[in-house]
Amino acid sequence: MKGAEAMMKALKAENVKVLFGYPGGQLLPFYDALYHTDFVHILTRHEQAAAHAADGYARASGDVGVCVATSGPGATNLVTGVATAHADSSPVVALTGQVPTRLIGNDAFQEIDALGIFMQITKHNFQIQDTSEIPKIFRKAFEIAKTGRPGAVHIDLPKDVQDSELDLEKYPIPADINLQGYKPTTFGHPLQIKKAVEIIQNSKRPVIIAGGGVQIANASLELIKLSEFVKIPVCTTLMGKGAFPEEHPLALGLVGMHGTKASNYSVYESDVLIAIGCRFSDRITGDLSSFAPHAKIIHIDIDPAEIGKNVRVDIPIVGDAKAILKDILTHILKKQPINKNEWMENVKKLQKESLPIMDFDNKPVKPQRLIKEMMLALRELDPSLKNTIITTDVGQNQMWMAHYFQSSAPKSFISSGGQGTMGFGFPSAIGAKIARPDASVISVTGDGGFLMNSQELATISEYQIPIVIAIFDNRTLGMVYQWQNLYYGKRQCAVHLGNTPDFVKLAESYGVDALRIESPEDIKESFKTALKSGKPYLLDIIIDPTEALHMVPPGGTMTNILFPERQEPTPKPTCFNDMKKILNLKV
Amino acid sequence: MEHKHIISVLVLHRPGVLQRISGLFTRRWFNISSITVGSTENPEIARMTIVVNGDDNVLEQVIKQLNKLVEVVKVTDLNSSKSVQRELCLVKVYAPTEDSKSQVIQYVNIFRGKIIDLSTETLTVEITGDEQKVNAFLDLVRPMGIKEIARTGLTALMRGSKILKSNKA
């Protein structure tokens, strides 16, 4: 059979069902082989969206997401999406076409060093140089993507490799693959676990930080058990959101730069900090010398390189979060935890002080009210919110959602953390909906981020993918403008989107139903209409552009939370180039 | 405290591995002072000897990050055990007179080096040893005039019968 057919067999063997991609000249054999299969292929309108969709698929399902792009510009368009997936440990396999092997290195048409480009933004990558390598390399790629700390893996597929003949009996798809240099640790060291148990057992003011690793390891149940039994409040990182139900009495909410008072103060005051599957990013710790200054730190992570990278750790435990939490539980459930009434009272007080005010009647709508109404609508259709998936874009919309939206199920809040990729939210929602067709999927996005991949309206329209796009429309790049106001003497430079398109008309021109919402009273019903329609739907919600989000200044102490004053956008943008000005440039 | 660390890395002997490793060093701002690569007793495996400057935290990260690479089979800090280290240096010394030539030859004998090429104006010397020995020799001939130097960077092995074995096999 042809190499490309073997690739289809290999994908099938990996239990792949969906591909997100965009064909091109160097992928003709691949797409021809695809023609004869029953894979679902989603043709996105831009390769970047294909990568984000594969990423959204992976995050919502826990399976590997696959995206495909042709050589040269196709491959480079994938880069942002692949880097985004990898930064958040999402298992994505990216396939790129490549010029035939005899042309590699000759600067052929649409040739690019994809191997070199993807090398630094993936867990590992391959270039298949001979058709006989296909079965092994595909097996390896999927194995690497989904085991240990998951991540992005890239395979470069020269056109002649897709086209040449391969005897699959001589080179079968291996069931088991031995990768000599790759042996992730799964089980935690028993001695370290014993030490951790002792410290947790004797802690008076323990706190857990749950990161994305908890979701990836499906360790939520174990986390809840540990938290409830020992009485440990839990805060989550952006990636960990949903790993611990946020309506739970021990939930503290988001931690870090945009974190809740409850989370940040509890971490500061803790005597034992248990970090699970989190990499202590600068967005979580701020100034390292004032981060959890009194705490013994237990760090559980499957990636040994994360331990001690940013924060000093007293008890490192390398392994899978679920396996380790299970081990900890077996020991700890035999013991009687010490009384923590005082700590619990303190936590309750902090939780009360962190309760957000969301009942604003303002017009334009305040984001807090918007989120409240949205949750009300969602709860009417899905009371536990366990069958609702939110994907966010990046910026204020993301942080408002992280802060005010109560997630209660793992893998239900999908957001670009590590890279903070604008344009991620909408296409990742497409992937999430395809992974979980039974779930209500809402793409929360800012107007800026939506415009970065708005062409995907064509995709959802074409396939009638029923997701709801909720644009938090403030006609500015809100987060940048907030920072400019805070740290750059209120000089607002290049953050006004000015004439954003009429999103309702834009959606309609793609054949997507849409509504504009300007009053808080209309939000709930509009969401219900959109969700019940069973069709792709866009809601353009005009929000107050002056609304800012509390934050800790970068590198600051996490208990010094800043509440920025409301700032009107400058009536006359300070950095504006109209065509006349451009014509007057004497170049 | 900044230290010089000698790290021995066994990698799969494949094209592109060096790029992966050097890319890692660039990306993470590890300060690399030399890197040598060559084949080993096992044709599938190559050994890289990497000299890195940095404090203990940097060393820990270098080792951990190297270990994450799929093609890396084993990483060891050779400072933690006794090791033998050698570097090969070729140096072309300006020696236009008989006197200066015989002086160089004398130095070469003391340092157990070799003269490997000769011209009317220059002598090319091969010298092996640890970094200090090579530096000492170069300091000695520098006043005479060094025309050209080629150094390989350090390569090293653990002393005694211990060997590096893959811990991931």
PDB file of N, CA and C in Angstrom, chain A residues 280-360:
ATOM      1  N   PHE A 280       4.094  26.382  39.081  1.00  0.00           N
ATOM      2  CA  PHE A 280       4.480  27.609  39.782  1.00  0.00           C
ATOM      3  C   PHE A 280       4.904  28.696  38.812  1.00  0.00           C
ATOM      4  N   SER A 281       4.018  29.010  37.878  1.00  0.00           N
ATOM      5  CA  SER A 281       4.354  30.050  36.917  1.00  0.00           C
ATOM      6  C   SER A 281       4.422  31.392  37.640  1.00  0.00           C
ATOM      7  N   ASP A 282       5.073  32.360  37.017  1.00  0.00           N
ATOM      8  CA  ASP A 282       5.187  33.689  37.638  1.00  0.00           C
ATOM      9  C   ASP A 282       3.813  34.312  37.872  1.00  0.00           C
ATOM     10  N   ARG A 283       2.808  33.876  37.102  1.00  0.00           N
ATOM     11  CA  ARG A 283       1.453  34.386  37.304  1.00  0.00           C
ATOM     12  C   ARG A 283       0.835  33.859  38.596  1.00  0.00           C
ATOM     13  N   ILE A 284       1.405  32.797  39.141  1.00  0.00           N
ATOM     14  CA  ILE A 284       0.896  32.211  40.388  1.00  0.00           C
ATOM     15  C   ILE A 284       1.663  32.731  41.586  1.00  0.00           C
ATOM     16  N   THR A 285       2.980  32.843  41.458  1.00  0.00           N
ATOM     17  CA  THR A 285       3.796  33.120  42.640  1.00  0.00           C
ATOM     18  C   THR A 285       4.048  34.603  42.878  1.00  0.00           C
ATOM     19  N   GLY A 286       4.138  35.392  41.811  1.00  0.00           N
ATOM     20  CA  GLY A 286       4.595  36.768  41.974  1.00  0.00           C
ATOM     21  C   GLY A 286       6.002  36.756  42.556  1.00  0.00           C
ATOM     22  N   ASP A 287       6.257  37.678  43.485  1.00  0.00           N
ATOM     23  CA  ASP A 287       7.566  37.765  44.124  1.00  0.00           C
ATOM     24  C   ASP A 287       7.843  36.473  44.896  1.00  0.00           C
ATOM     25  N   LEU A 288       8.907  35.776  44.516  1.00  0.00           N
ATOM     26  CA  LEU A 288       9.151  34.447  45.087  1.00  0.00           C
ATOM     27  C   LEU A 288       9.473  34.508  46.576  1.00  0.00           C
ATOM     28  N   SER A 289      10.101  35.610  47.021  1.00  0.00           N
ATOM     29  CA  SER A 289      10.508  35.653  48.428  1.00  0.00           C
ATOM     30  C   SER A 289       9.299  35.805  49.349  1.00  0.00           C
ATOM     31  N   SER A 290       8.188  36.285  48.803  1.00  0.00           N
ATOM     32  CA  SER A 290       7.012  36.430  49.670  1.00  0.00           C
ATOM     33  C   SER A 290       5.935  35.410  49.306  1.00  0.00           C
ATOM     34  N   PHE A 291       6.324  34.382  48.551  1.00  0.00           N
ATOM     35  CA  PHE A 291       5.343  33.360  48.182  1.00  0.00           C
ATOM     36  C   PHE A 291       5.327  32.259  49.245  1.00  0.00           C
ATOM     37  N   ALA A 292       4.180  32.037  49.833  1.00  0.00           N
ATOM     38  CA  ALA A 292       4.002  31.014  50.881  1.00  0.00           C
ATOM     39  C   ALA A 292       5.197  30.990  51.830  1.00  0.00           C
ATOM     40  N   PRO A 293       5.489  32.133  52.468  1.00  0.00           N
ATOM     41  CA  PRO A 293       6.760  32.248  53.190  1.00  0.00           C
ATOM     42  C   PRO A 293       6.875  31.332  54.415  1.00  0.00           C
ATOM     43  N   HIS A 294       5.732  30.902  54.958  1.00  0.00           N
ATOM     44  CA  HIS A 294       5.820  30.092  56.181  1.00  0.00           C
ATOM     45  C   HIS A 294       5.580  28.616  55.904  1.00  0.00           C
ATOM     46  N   ALA A 295       5.430  28.261  54.657  1.00  0.00           N
ATOM     47  CA  ALA A 295       4.938  26.913  54.354  1.00  0.00           C
ATOM     48  C   ALA A 295       6.043  25.926  54.010  1.00  0.00           C
ATOM     49  N   LYS A 296       5.820  24.691  54.454  1.00  0.00           N
ATOM     50  CA  LYS A 296       6.564  23.568  53.887  1.00  0.00           C
ATOM     51  C   LYS A 296       5.858  23.237  52.575  1.00  0.00           C
ATOM     52  N   ILE A 297       6.626  23.093  51.510  1.00  0.00           N
ATOM     53  CA  ILE A 297       5.976  22.886  50.217  1.00  0.00           C
ATOM     54  C   ILE A 297       6.138  21.446  49.744  1.00  0.00           C
ATOM     55  N   ILE A 298       4.999  20.829  49.452  1.00  0.00           N
ATOM     56  CA  ILE A 298       4.994  19.488  48.851  1.00  0.00           C
ATOM     57  C   ILE A 298       4.616  19.694  47.390  1.00  0.00           C
ATOM     58  N   HIS A 299       5.455  19.246  46.483  1.00  0.00           N
ATOM     59  CA  HIS A 299       5.158  19.454  45.062  1.00  0.00           C
ATOM     60  C   HIS A 299       5.003  18.106  44.370  1.00  0.00           C
ATOM     61  N   ILE A 300       3.810  17.868  43.860  1.00  0.00           N
ATOM     62  CA  ILE A 300       3.533  16.626  43.132  1.00  0.00           C
ATOM     63  C   ILE A 300       3.471  16.954  41.653  1.00  0.00           C
ATOM     64  N   ASP A 301       4.332  16.339  40.871  1.00  0.00           N
ATOM     65  CA  ASP A 301       4.296  16.609  39.427  1.00  0.00           C
ATOM     66  C   ASP A 301       4.908  15.442  38.675  1.00  0.00           C
ATOM     67  N   ILE A 302       4.384  15.188  37.511  1.00  0.00           N
ATOM     68  CA  ILE A 302       4.900  14.068  36.715  1.00  0.00           C
ATOM     69  C   ILE A 302       6.187  14.460  35.990  1.00  0.00           C
ATOM     70  N   ASP A 303       6.436  15.758  35.891  1.00  0.00           N
ATOM     71  CA  ASP A 303       7.631  16.243  35.196  1.00  0.00           C
ATOM     72  C   ASP A 303       8.683  16.644  36.228  1.00  0.00           C
ATOM     73  N   PRO A 304       9.738  15.832  36.374  1.00  0.00           N
ATOM     74  CA  PRO A 304      10.741  16.148  37.401  1.00  0.00           C
ATOM     75  C   PRO A 304      11.344  17.538  37.224  1.00  0.00           C
ATOM     76  N   ALA A 305      11.401  18.007  35.984  1.00  0.00           N
ATOM     77  CA  ALA A 305      12.040  19.309  35.738  1.00  0.00           C
ATOM     78  C   ALA A 305      11.215  20.464  36.306  1.00  0.00           C
ATOM     79  N   GLU A 306       9.950  20.239  36.592  1.00  0.00           N
ATOM     80  CA  GLU A 306       9.135  21.306  37.164  1.00  0.00           C
ATOM     81  C   GLU A 306       9.422  21.498  38.642  1.00  0.00           C
ATOM     82  N   ILE A 307       9.949  20.442  39.260  1.00  0.00           N
ATOM     83  CA  ILE A 307      10.160  20.509  40.703  1.00  0.00           C
ATOM     84  C   ILE A 307      11.451  21.245  41.003  1.00  0.00           C
ATOM     85  N   GLY A 308      11.320  22.315  41.773  1.00  0.00           N
ATOM     86  CA  GLY A 308      12.485  23.125  42.101  1.00  0.00           C
ATOM     87  C   GLY A 308      12.862  24.108  41.017  1.00  0.00           C
ATOM     88  N   LYS A 309      12.100  24.153  39.921  1.00  0.00           N
ATOM     89  CA  LYS A 309      12.457  25.064  38.832  1.00  0.00           C
ATOM     90  C   LYS A 309      12.238  26.522  39.244  1.00  0.00           C
ATOM     91  N   ASN A 310      11.078  26.804  39.809  1.00  0.00           N
ATOM     92  CA  ASN A 310      10.758  28.180  40.177  1.00  0.00           C
ATOM     93  C   ASN A 310      10.686  28.397  41.681  1.00  0.00           C
ATOM     94  N   VAL A 311      10.279  27.364  42.413  1.00  0.00           N
ATOM     95  CA  VAL A 311      10.020  27.529  43.840  1.00  0.00           C
ATOM     96  C   VAL A 311      10.780  26.446  44.592  1.00  0.00           C
ATOM     97  N   ARG A 312      11.344  26.795  45.750  1.00  0.00           N
ATOM     98  CA  ARG A 312      12.025  25.778  46.574  1.00  0.00           C
ATOM     99  C   ARG A 312      10.970  24.784  47.070  1.00  0.00           C
ATOM    100  N   VAL A 313      11.330  23.520  47.101  1.00  0.00           N
ATOM    101  CA  VAL A 313      10.360  22.501  47.478  1.00  0.00           C
ATOM    102  C   VAL A 313      10.940  21.654  48.597  1.00  0.00           C
ATOM    103  N   ASP A 314      10.117  21.359  49.623  1.00  0.00           N
ATOM    104  CA  ASP A 314      10.594  20.531  50.723  1.00  0.00           C
ATOM    105  C   ASP A 314      10.413  19.047  50.419  1.00  0.00           C
ATOM    106  N   ILE A 315       9.234  18.697  49.911  1.00  0.00           N
ATOM    107  CA  ILE A 315       8.992  17.289  49.573  1.00  0.00           C
ATOM    108  C   ILE A 315       8.615  17.195  48.093  1.00  0.00           C
ATOM    109  N   PRO A 316       9.540  16.800  47.243  1.00  0.00           N
ATOM    110  CA  PRO A 316       9.181  16.588  45.837  1.00  0.00           C
ATOM    111  C   PRO A 316       8.640  15.170  45.639  1.00  0.00           C
ATOM    112  N   ILE A 317       7.544  15.044  44.934  1.00  0.00           N
ATOM    113  CA  ILE A 317       7.060  13.700  44.572  1.00  0.00           C
ATOM    114  C   ILE A 317       6.796  13.671  43.073  1.00  0.00           C
ATOM    115  N   VAL A 318       7.592  12.858  42.379  1.00  0.00           N
ATOM    116  CA  VAL A 318       7.434  12.768  40.931  1.00  0.00           C
ATOM    117  C   VAL A 318       6.515  11.603  40.596  1.00  0.00           C
ATOM    118  N   GLY A 319       5.516  11.881  39.781  1.00  0.00           N
ATOM    119  CA  GLY A 319       4.635  10.805  39.333  1.00  0.00           C
ATOM    120  C   GLY A 319       3.271  11.333  38.936  1.00  0.00           C
ATOM    121  N   ASP A 320       2.388  10.402  38.640  1.00  0.00           N
ATOM    122  CA  ASP A 320       1.040  10.722  38.207  1.00  0.00           C
ATOM    123  C   ASP A 320       0.202  11.181  39.415  1.00  0.00           C
ATOM    124  N   ALA A 321      -0.487  12.300  39.262  1.00  0.00           N
ATOM    125  CA  ALA A 321      -1.216  12.895  40.389  1.00  0.00           C
ATOM    126  C   ALA A 321      -2.242  11.925  40.978  1.00  0.00           C
ATOM    127  N   LYS A 322      -2.910  11.205  40.119  1.00  0.00           N
ATOM    128  CA  LYS A 322      -3.946  10.285  40.623  1.00  0.00           C
ATOM    129  C   LYS A 322      -3.310   9.174  41.455  1.00  0.00           C
ATOM    130  N   ALA A 323      -2.259   8.577  40.919  1.00  0.00           N
ATOM    131  CA  ALA A 323      -1.602   7.470  41.623  1.00  0.00           C
ATOM    132  C   ALA A 323      -1.056   7.950  42.971  1.00  0.00           C
ATOM    133  N   ILE A 324      -0.458   9.138  42.975  1.00  0.00           N
ATOM    134  CA  ILE A 324       0.148   9.648  44.206  1.00  0.00           C
ATOM    135  C   ILE A 324      -0.929  10.000  45.228  1.00  0.00           C
ATOM    136  N   LEU A 325      -1.995  10.663  44.771  1.00  0.00           N
ATOM    137  CA  LEU A 325      -3.063  11.017  45.710  1.00  0.00           C
ATOM    138  C   LEU A 325      -3.705   9.760  46.299  1.00  0.00           C
ATOM    139  N   LYS A 326      -3.825   8.733  45.475  1.00  0.00           N
ATOM    140  CA  LYS A 326      -4.375   7.464  45.982  1.00  0.00           C
ATOM    141  C   LYS A 326      -3.485   6.916  47.090  1.00  0.00           C
ATOM    142  N   ASP A 327      -2.175   6.937  46.844  1.00  0.00           N
ATOM    143  CA  ASP A 327      -1.231   6.440  47.853  1.00  0.00           C
ATOM    144  C   ASP A 327      -1.315   7.265  49.125  1.00  0.00           C
ATOM    145  N   ILE A 328      -1.379   8.579  48.959  1.00  0.00           N
ATOM    146  CA  ILE A 328      -1.464   9.454  50.138  1.00  0.00           C
ATOM    147  C   ILE A 328      -2.744   9.128  50.915  1.00  0.00           C
ATOM    148  N   LEU A 329      -3.819   8.944  50.173  1.00  0.00           N
ATOM    149  CA  LEU A 329      -5.102   8.663  50.822  1.00  0.00           C
ATOM    150  C   LEU A 329      -5.067   7.349  51.618  1.00  0.00           C
ATOM    151  N   THR A 330      -4.456   6.316  51.040  1.00  0.00           N
ATOM    152  CA  THR A 330      -4.415   5.032  51.765  1.00  0.00           C
ATOM    153  C   THR A 330      -3.773   5.213  53.134  1.00  0.00           C
ATOM    154  N   HIS A 331      -2.734   6.013  53.199  1.00  0.00           N
ATOM    155  CA  HIS A 331      -2.075   6.217  54.496  1.00  0.00           C
ATOM    156  C   HIS A 331      -2.903   7.124  55.383  1.00  0.00           C
ATOM    157  N   ILE A 332      -3.386   8.202  54.798  1.00  0.00           N
ATOM    158  CA  ILE A 332      -3.954   9.267  55.625  1.00  0.00           C
ATOM    159  C   ILE A 332      -5.342   8.893  56.161  1.00  0.00           C
ATOM    160  N   LEU A 333      -6.061   8.082  55.407  1.00  0.00           N
ATOM    161  CA  LEU A 333      -7.418   7.715  55.843  1.00  0.00           C
ATOM    162  C   LEU A 333      -7.394   6.868  57.117  1.00  0.00           C
ATOM    163  N   LYS A 334      -6.211   6.310  57.423  1.00  0.00           N
ATOM    164  CA  LYS A 334      -6.096   5.500  58.637  1.00  0.00           C
ATOM    165  C   LYS A 334      -5.904   6.369  59.874  1.00  0.00           C
ATOM    166  N   LYS A 335      -5.600   7.632  59.637  1.00  0.00           N
ATOM    167  CA  LYS A 335      -5.274   8.500  60.776  1.00  0.00           C
ATOM    168  C   LYS A 335      -6.395   9.495  61.042  1.00  0.00           C
ATOM    169  N   GLN A 336      -6.387  10.016  62.253  1.00  0.00           N
ATOM    170  CA  GLN A 336      -7.384  11.024  62.601  1.00  0.00           C
ATOM    171  C   GLN A 336      -6.746  12.396  62.391  1.00  0.00           C
ATOM    172  N   PRO A 337      -7.275  13.181  61.467  1.00  0.00           N
ATOM    173  CA  PRO A 337      -6.644  14.477  61.236  1.00  0.00           C
ATOM    174  C   PRO A 337      -6.777  15.399  62.443  1.00  0.00           C
ATOM    175  N   ILE A 338      -5.805  16.273  62.623  1.00  0.00           N
ATOM    176  CA  ILE A 338      -5.880  17.169  63.788  1.00  0.00           C
ATOM    177  C   ILE A 338      -6.913  18.268  63.534  1.00  0.00           C
ATOM    178  N   ASN A 339      -7.383  18.798  64.612  1.00  0.00           N
ATOM    179  CA  ASN A 339      -8.430  19.813  64.586  1.00  0.00           C
ATOM    180  C   ASN A 339      -7.991  21.065  63.829  1.00  0.00           C
ATOM    181  N   LYS A 340      -8.851  21.531  62.951  1.00  0.00           N
ATOM    182  CA  LYS A 340      -8.475  22.714  62.170  1.00  0.00           C
ATOM    183  C   LYS A 340      -9.543  23.800  62.242  1.00  0.00           C
ATOM    184  N   ASN A 341     -10.277  23.801  63.336  1.00  0.00           N
ATOM    185  CA  ASN A 341     -11.385  24.754  63.435  1.00  0.00           C
ATOM    186  C   ASN A 341     -10.950  26.203  63.200  1.00  0.00           C
ATOM    187  N   GLU A 342      -9.820  26.524  63.800  1.00  0.00           N
ATOM    188  CA  GLU A 342      -9.362  27.920  63.710  1.00  0.00           C
ATOM    189  C   GLU A 342      -9.079  28.299  62.247  1.00  0.00           C
ATOM    190  N   TRP A 343      -8.389  27.388  61.575  1.00  0.00           N
ATOM    191  CA  TRP A 343      -8.025  27.607  60.163  1.00  0.00           C
ATOM    192  C   TRP A 343      -9.283  27.686  59.290  1.00  0.00           C
ATOM    193  N   MET A 344     -10.233  26.808  59.606  1.00  0.00           N
ATOM    194  CA  MET A 344     -11.479  26.791  58.828  1.00  0.00           C
ATOM    195  C   MET A 344     -12.242  28.095  58.996  1.00  0.00           C
ATOM    196  N   GLU A 345     -12.199  28.623  60.202  1.00  0.00           N
ATOM    197  CA  GLU A 345     -12.894  29.898  60.426  1.00  0.00           C
ATOM    198  C   GLU A 345     -12.240  31.019  59.641  1.00  0.00           C
ATOM    199  N   ASN A 346     -10.927  30.990  59.678  1.00  0.00           N
ATOM    200  CA  ASN A 346     -10.161  31.990  58.938  1.00  0.00           C
ATOM    201  C   ASN A 346     -10.475  31.906  57.435  1.00  0.00           C
ATOM    202  N   VAL A 347     -10.525  30.672  56.957  1.00  0.00           N
ATOM    203  CA  VAL A 347     -10.807  30.445  55.539  1.00  0.00           C
ATOM    204  C   VAL A 347     -12.210  30.948  55.192  1.00  0.00           C
ATOM    205  N   LYS A 348     -13.155  30.649  56.066  1.00  0.00           N
ATOM    206  CA  LYS A 348     -14.530  31.085  55.825  1.00  0.00           C
ATOM    207  C   LYS A 348     -14.626  32.603  55.766  1.00  0.00           C
ATOM    208  N   LYS A 349     -13.913  33.241  56.667  1.00  0.00           N
ATOM    209  CA  LYS A 349     -13.910  34.708  56.702  1.00  0.00           C
ATOM    210  C   LYS A 349     -13.350  35.254  55.380  1.00  0.00           C
ATOM    211  N   LEU A 350     -12.248  34.650  54.954  1.00  0.00           N
ATOM    212  CA  LEU A 350     -11.640  35.101  53.691  1.00  0.00           C
ATOM    213  C   LEU A 350     -12.575  34.850  52.514  1.00  0.00           C
ATOM    214  N   GLN A 351     -13.231  33.698  52.544  1.00  0.00           N
ATOM    215  CA  GLN A 351     -14.168  33.393  51.453  1.00  0.00           C
ATOM    216  C   GLN A 351     -15.278  34.435  51.385  1.00  0.00           C
ATOM    217  N   LYS A 352     -15.757  34.824  52.562  1.00  0.00           N
ATOM    218  CA  LYS A 352     -16.836  35.806  52.611  1.00  0.00           C
ATOM    219  C   LYS A 352     -16.341  37.131  52.018  1.00  0.00           C
ATOM    220  N   GLU A 353     -15.116  37.483  52.384  1.00  0.00           N
ATOM    221  CA  GLU A 353     -14.559  38.754  51.886  1.00  0.00           C
ATOM    222  C   GLU A 353     -14.280  38.702  50.387  1.00  0.00           C
ATOM    223  N   SER A 354     -14.195  37.492  49.851  1.00  0.00           N
ATOM    224  CA  SER A 354     -13.908  37.364  48.410  1.00  0.00           C
ATOM    225  C   SER A 354     -15.165  37.282  47.564  1.00  0.00           C
ATOM    226  N   LEU A 355     -16.307  37.203  48.226  1.00  0.00           N
ATOM    227  CA  LEU A 355     -17.538  37.038  47.441  1.00  0.00           C
ATOM    228  C   LEU A 355     -17.688  38.189  46.445  1.00  0.00           C
ATOM    229  N   PRO A 356     -17.826  37.871  45.207  1.00  0.00           N
ATOM    230  CA  PRO A 356     -17.893  38.951  44.214  1.00  0.00           C
ATOM    231  C   PRO A 356     -19.272  39.612  44.201  1.00  0.00           C
ATOM    232  N   ILE A 357     -19.266  40.877  43.900  1.00  0.00           N
ATOM    233  CA  ILE A 357     -20.542  41.579  43.697  1.00  0.00           C
ATOM    234  C   ILE A 357     -20.847  41.462  42.205  1.00  0.00           C
ATOM    235  N   MET A 358     -22.012  40.950  41.901  1.00  0.00           N
ATOM    236  CA  MET A 358     -22.312  40.718  40.490  1.00  0.00           C
ATOM    237  C   MET A 358     -23.612  41.374  40.043  1.00  0.00           C
ATOM    238  N   ASP A 359     -24.323  41.976  41.009  1.00  0.00           N
ATOM    239  CA  ASP A 359     -25.656  42.503  40.672  1.00  0.00           C
ATOM    240  C   ASP A 359     -25.625  43.931  40.152  1.00  0.00           C
ATOM    241  N   PHE A 360     -24.932  44.192  39.141  1.00  0.00           N
ATOM    242  CA  PHE A 360     -24.921  45.551  38.585  1.00  0.00           C
ATOM    243  C   PHE A 360     -26.050  45.697  37.565  1.00  0.00           C
TER     244      PHE A 360
END
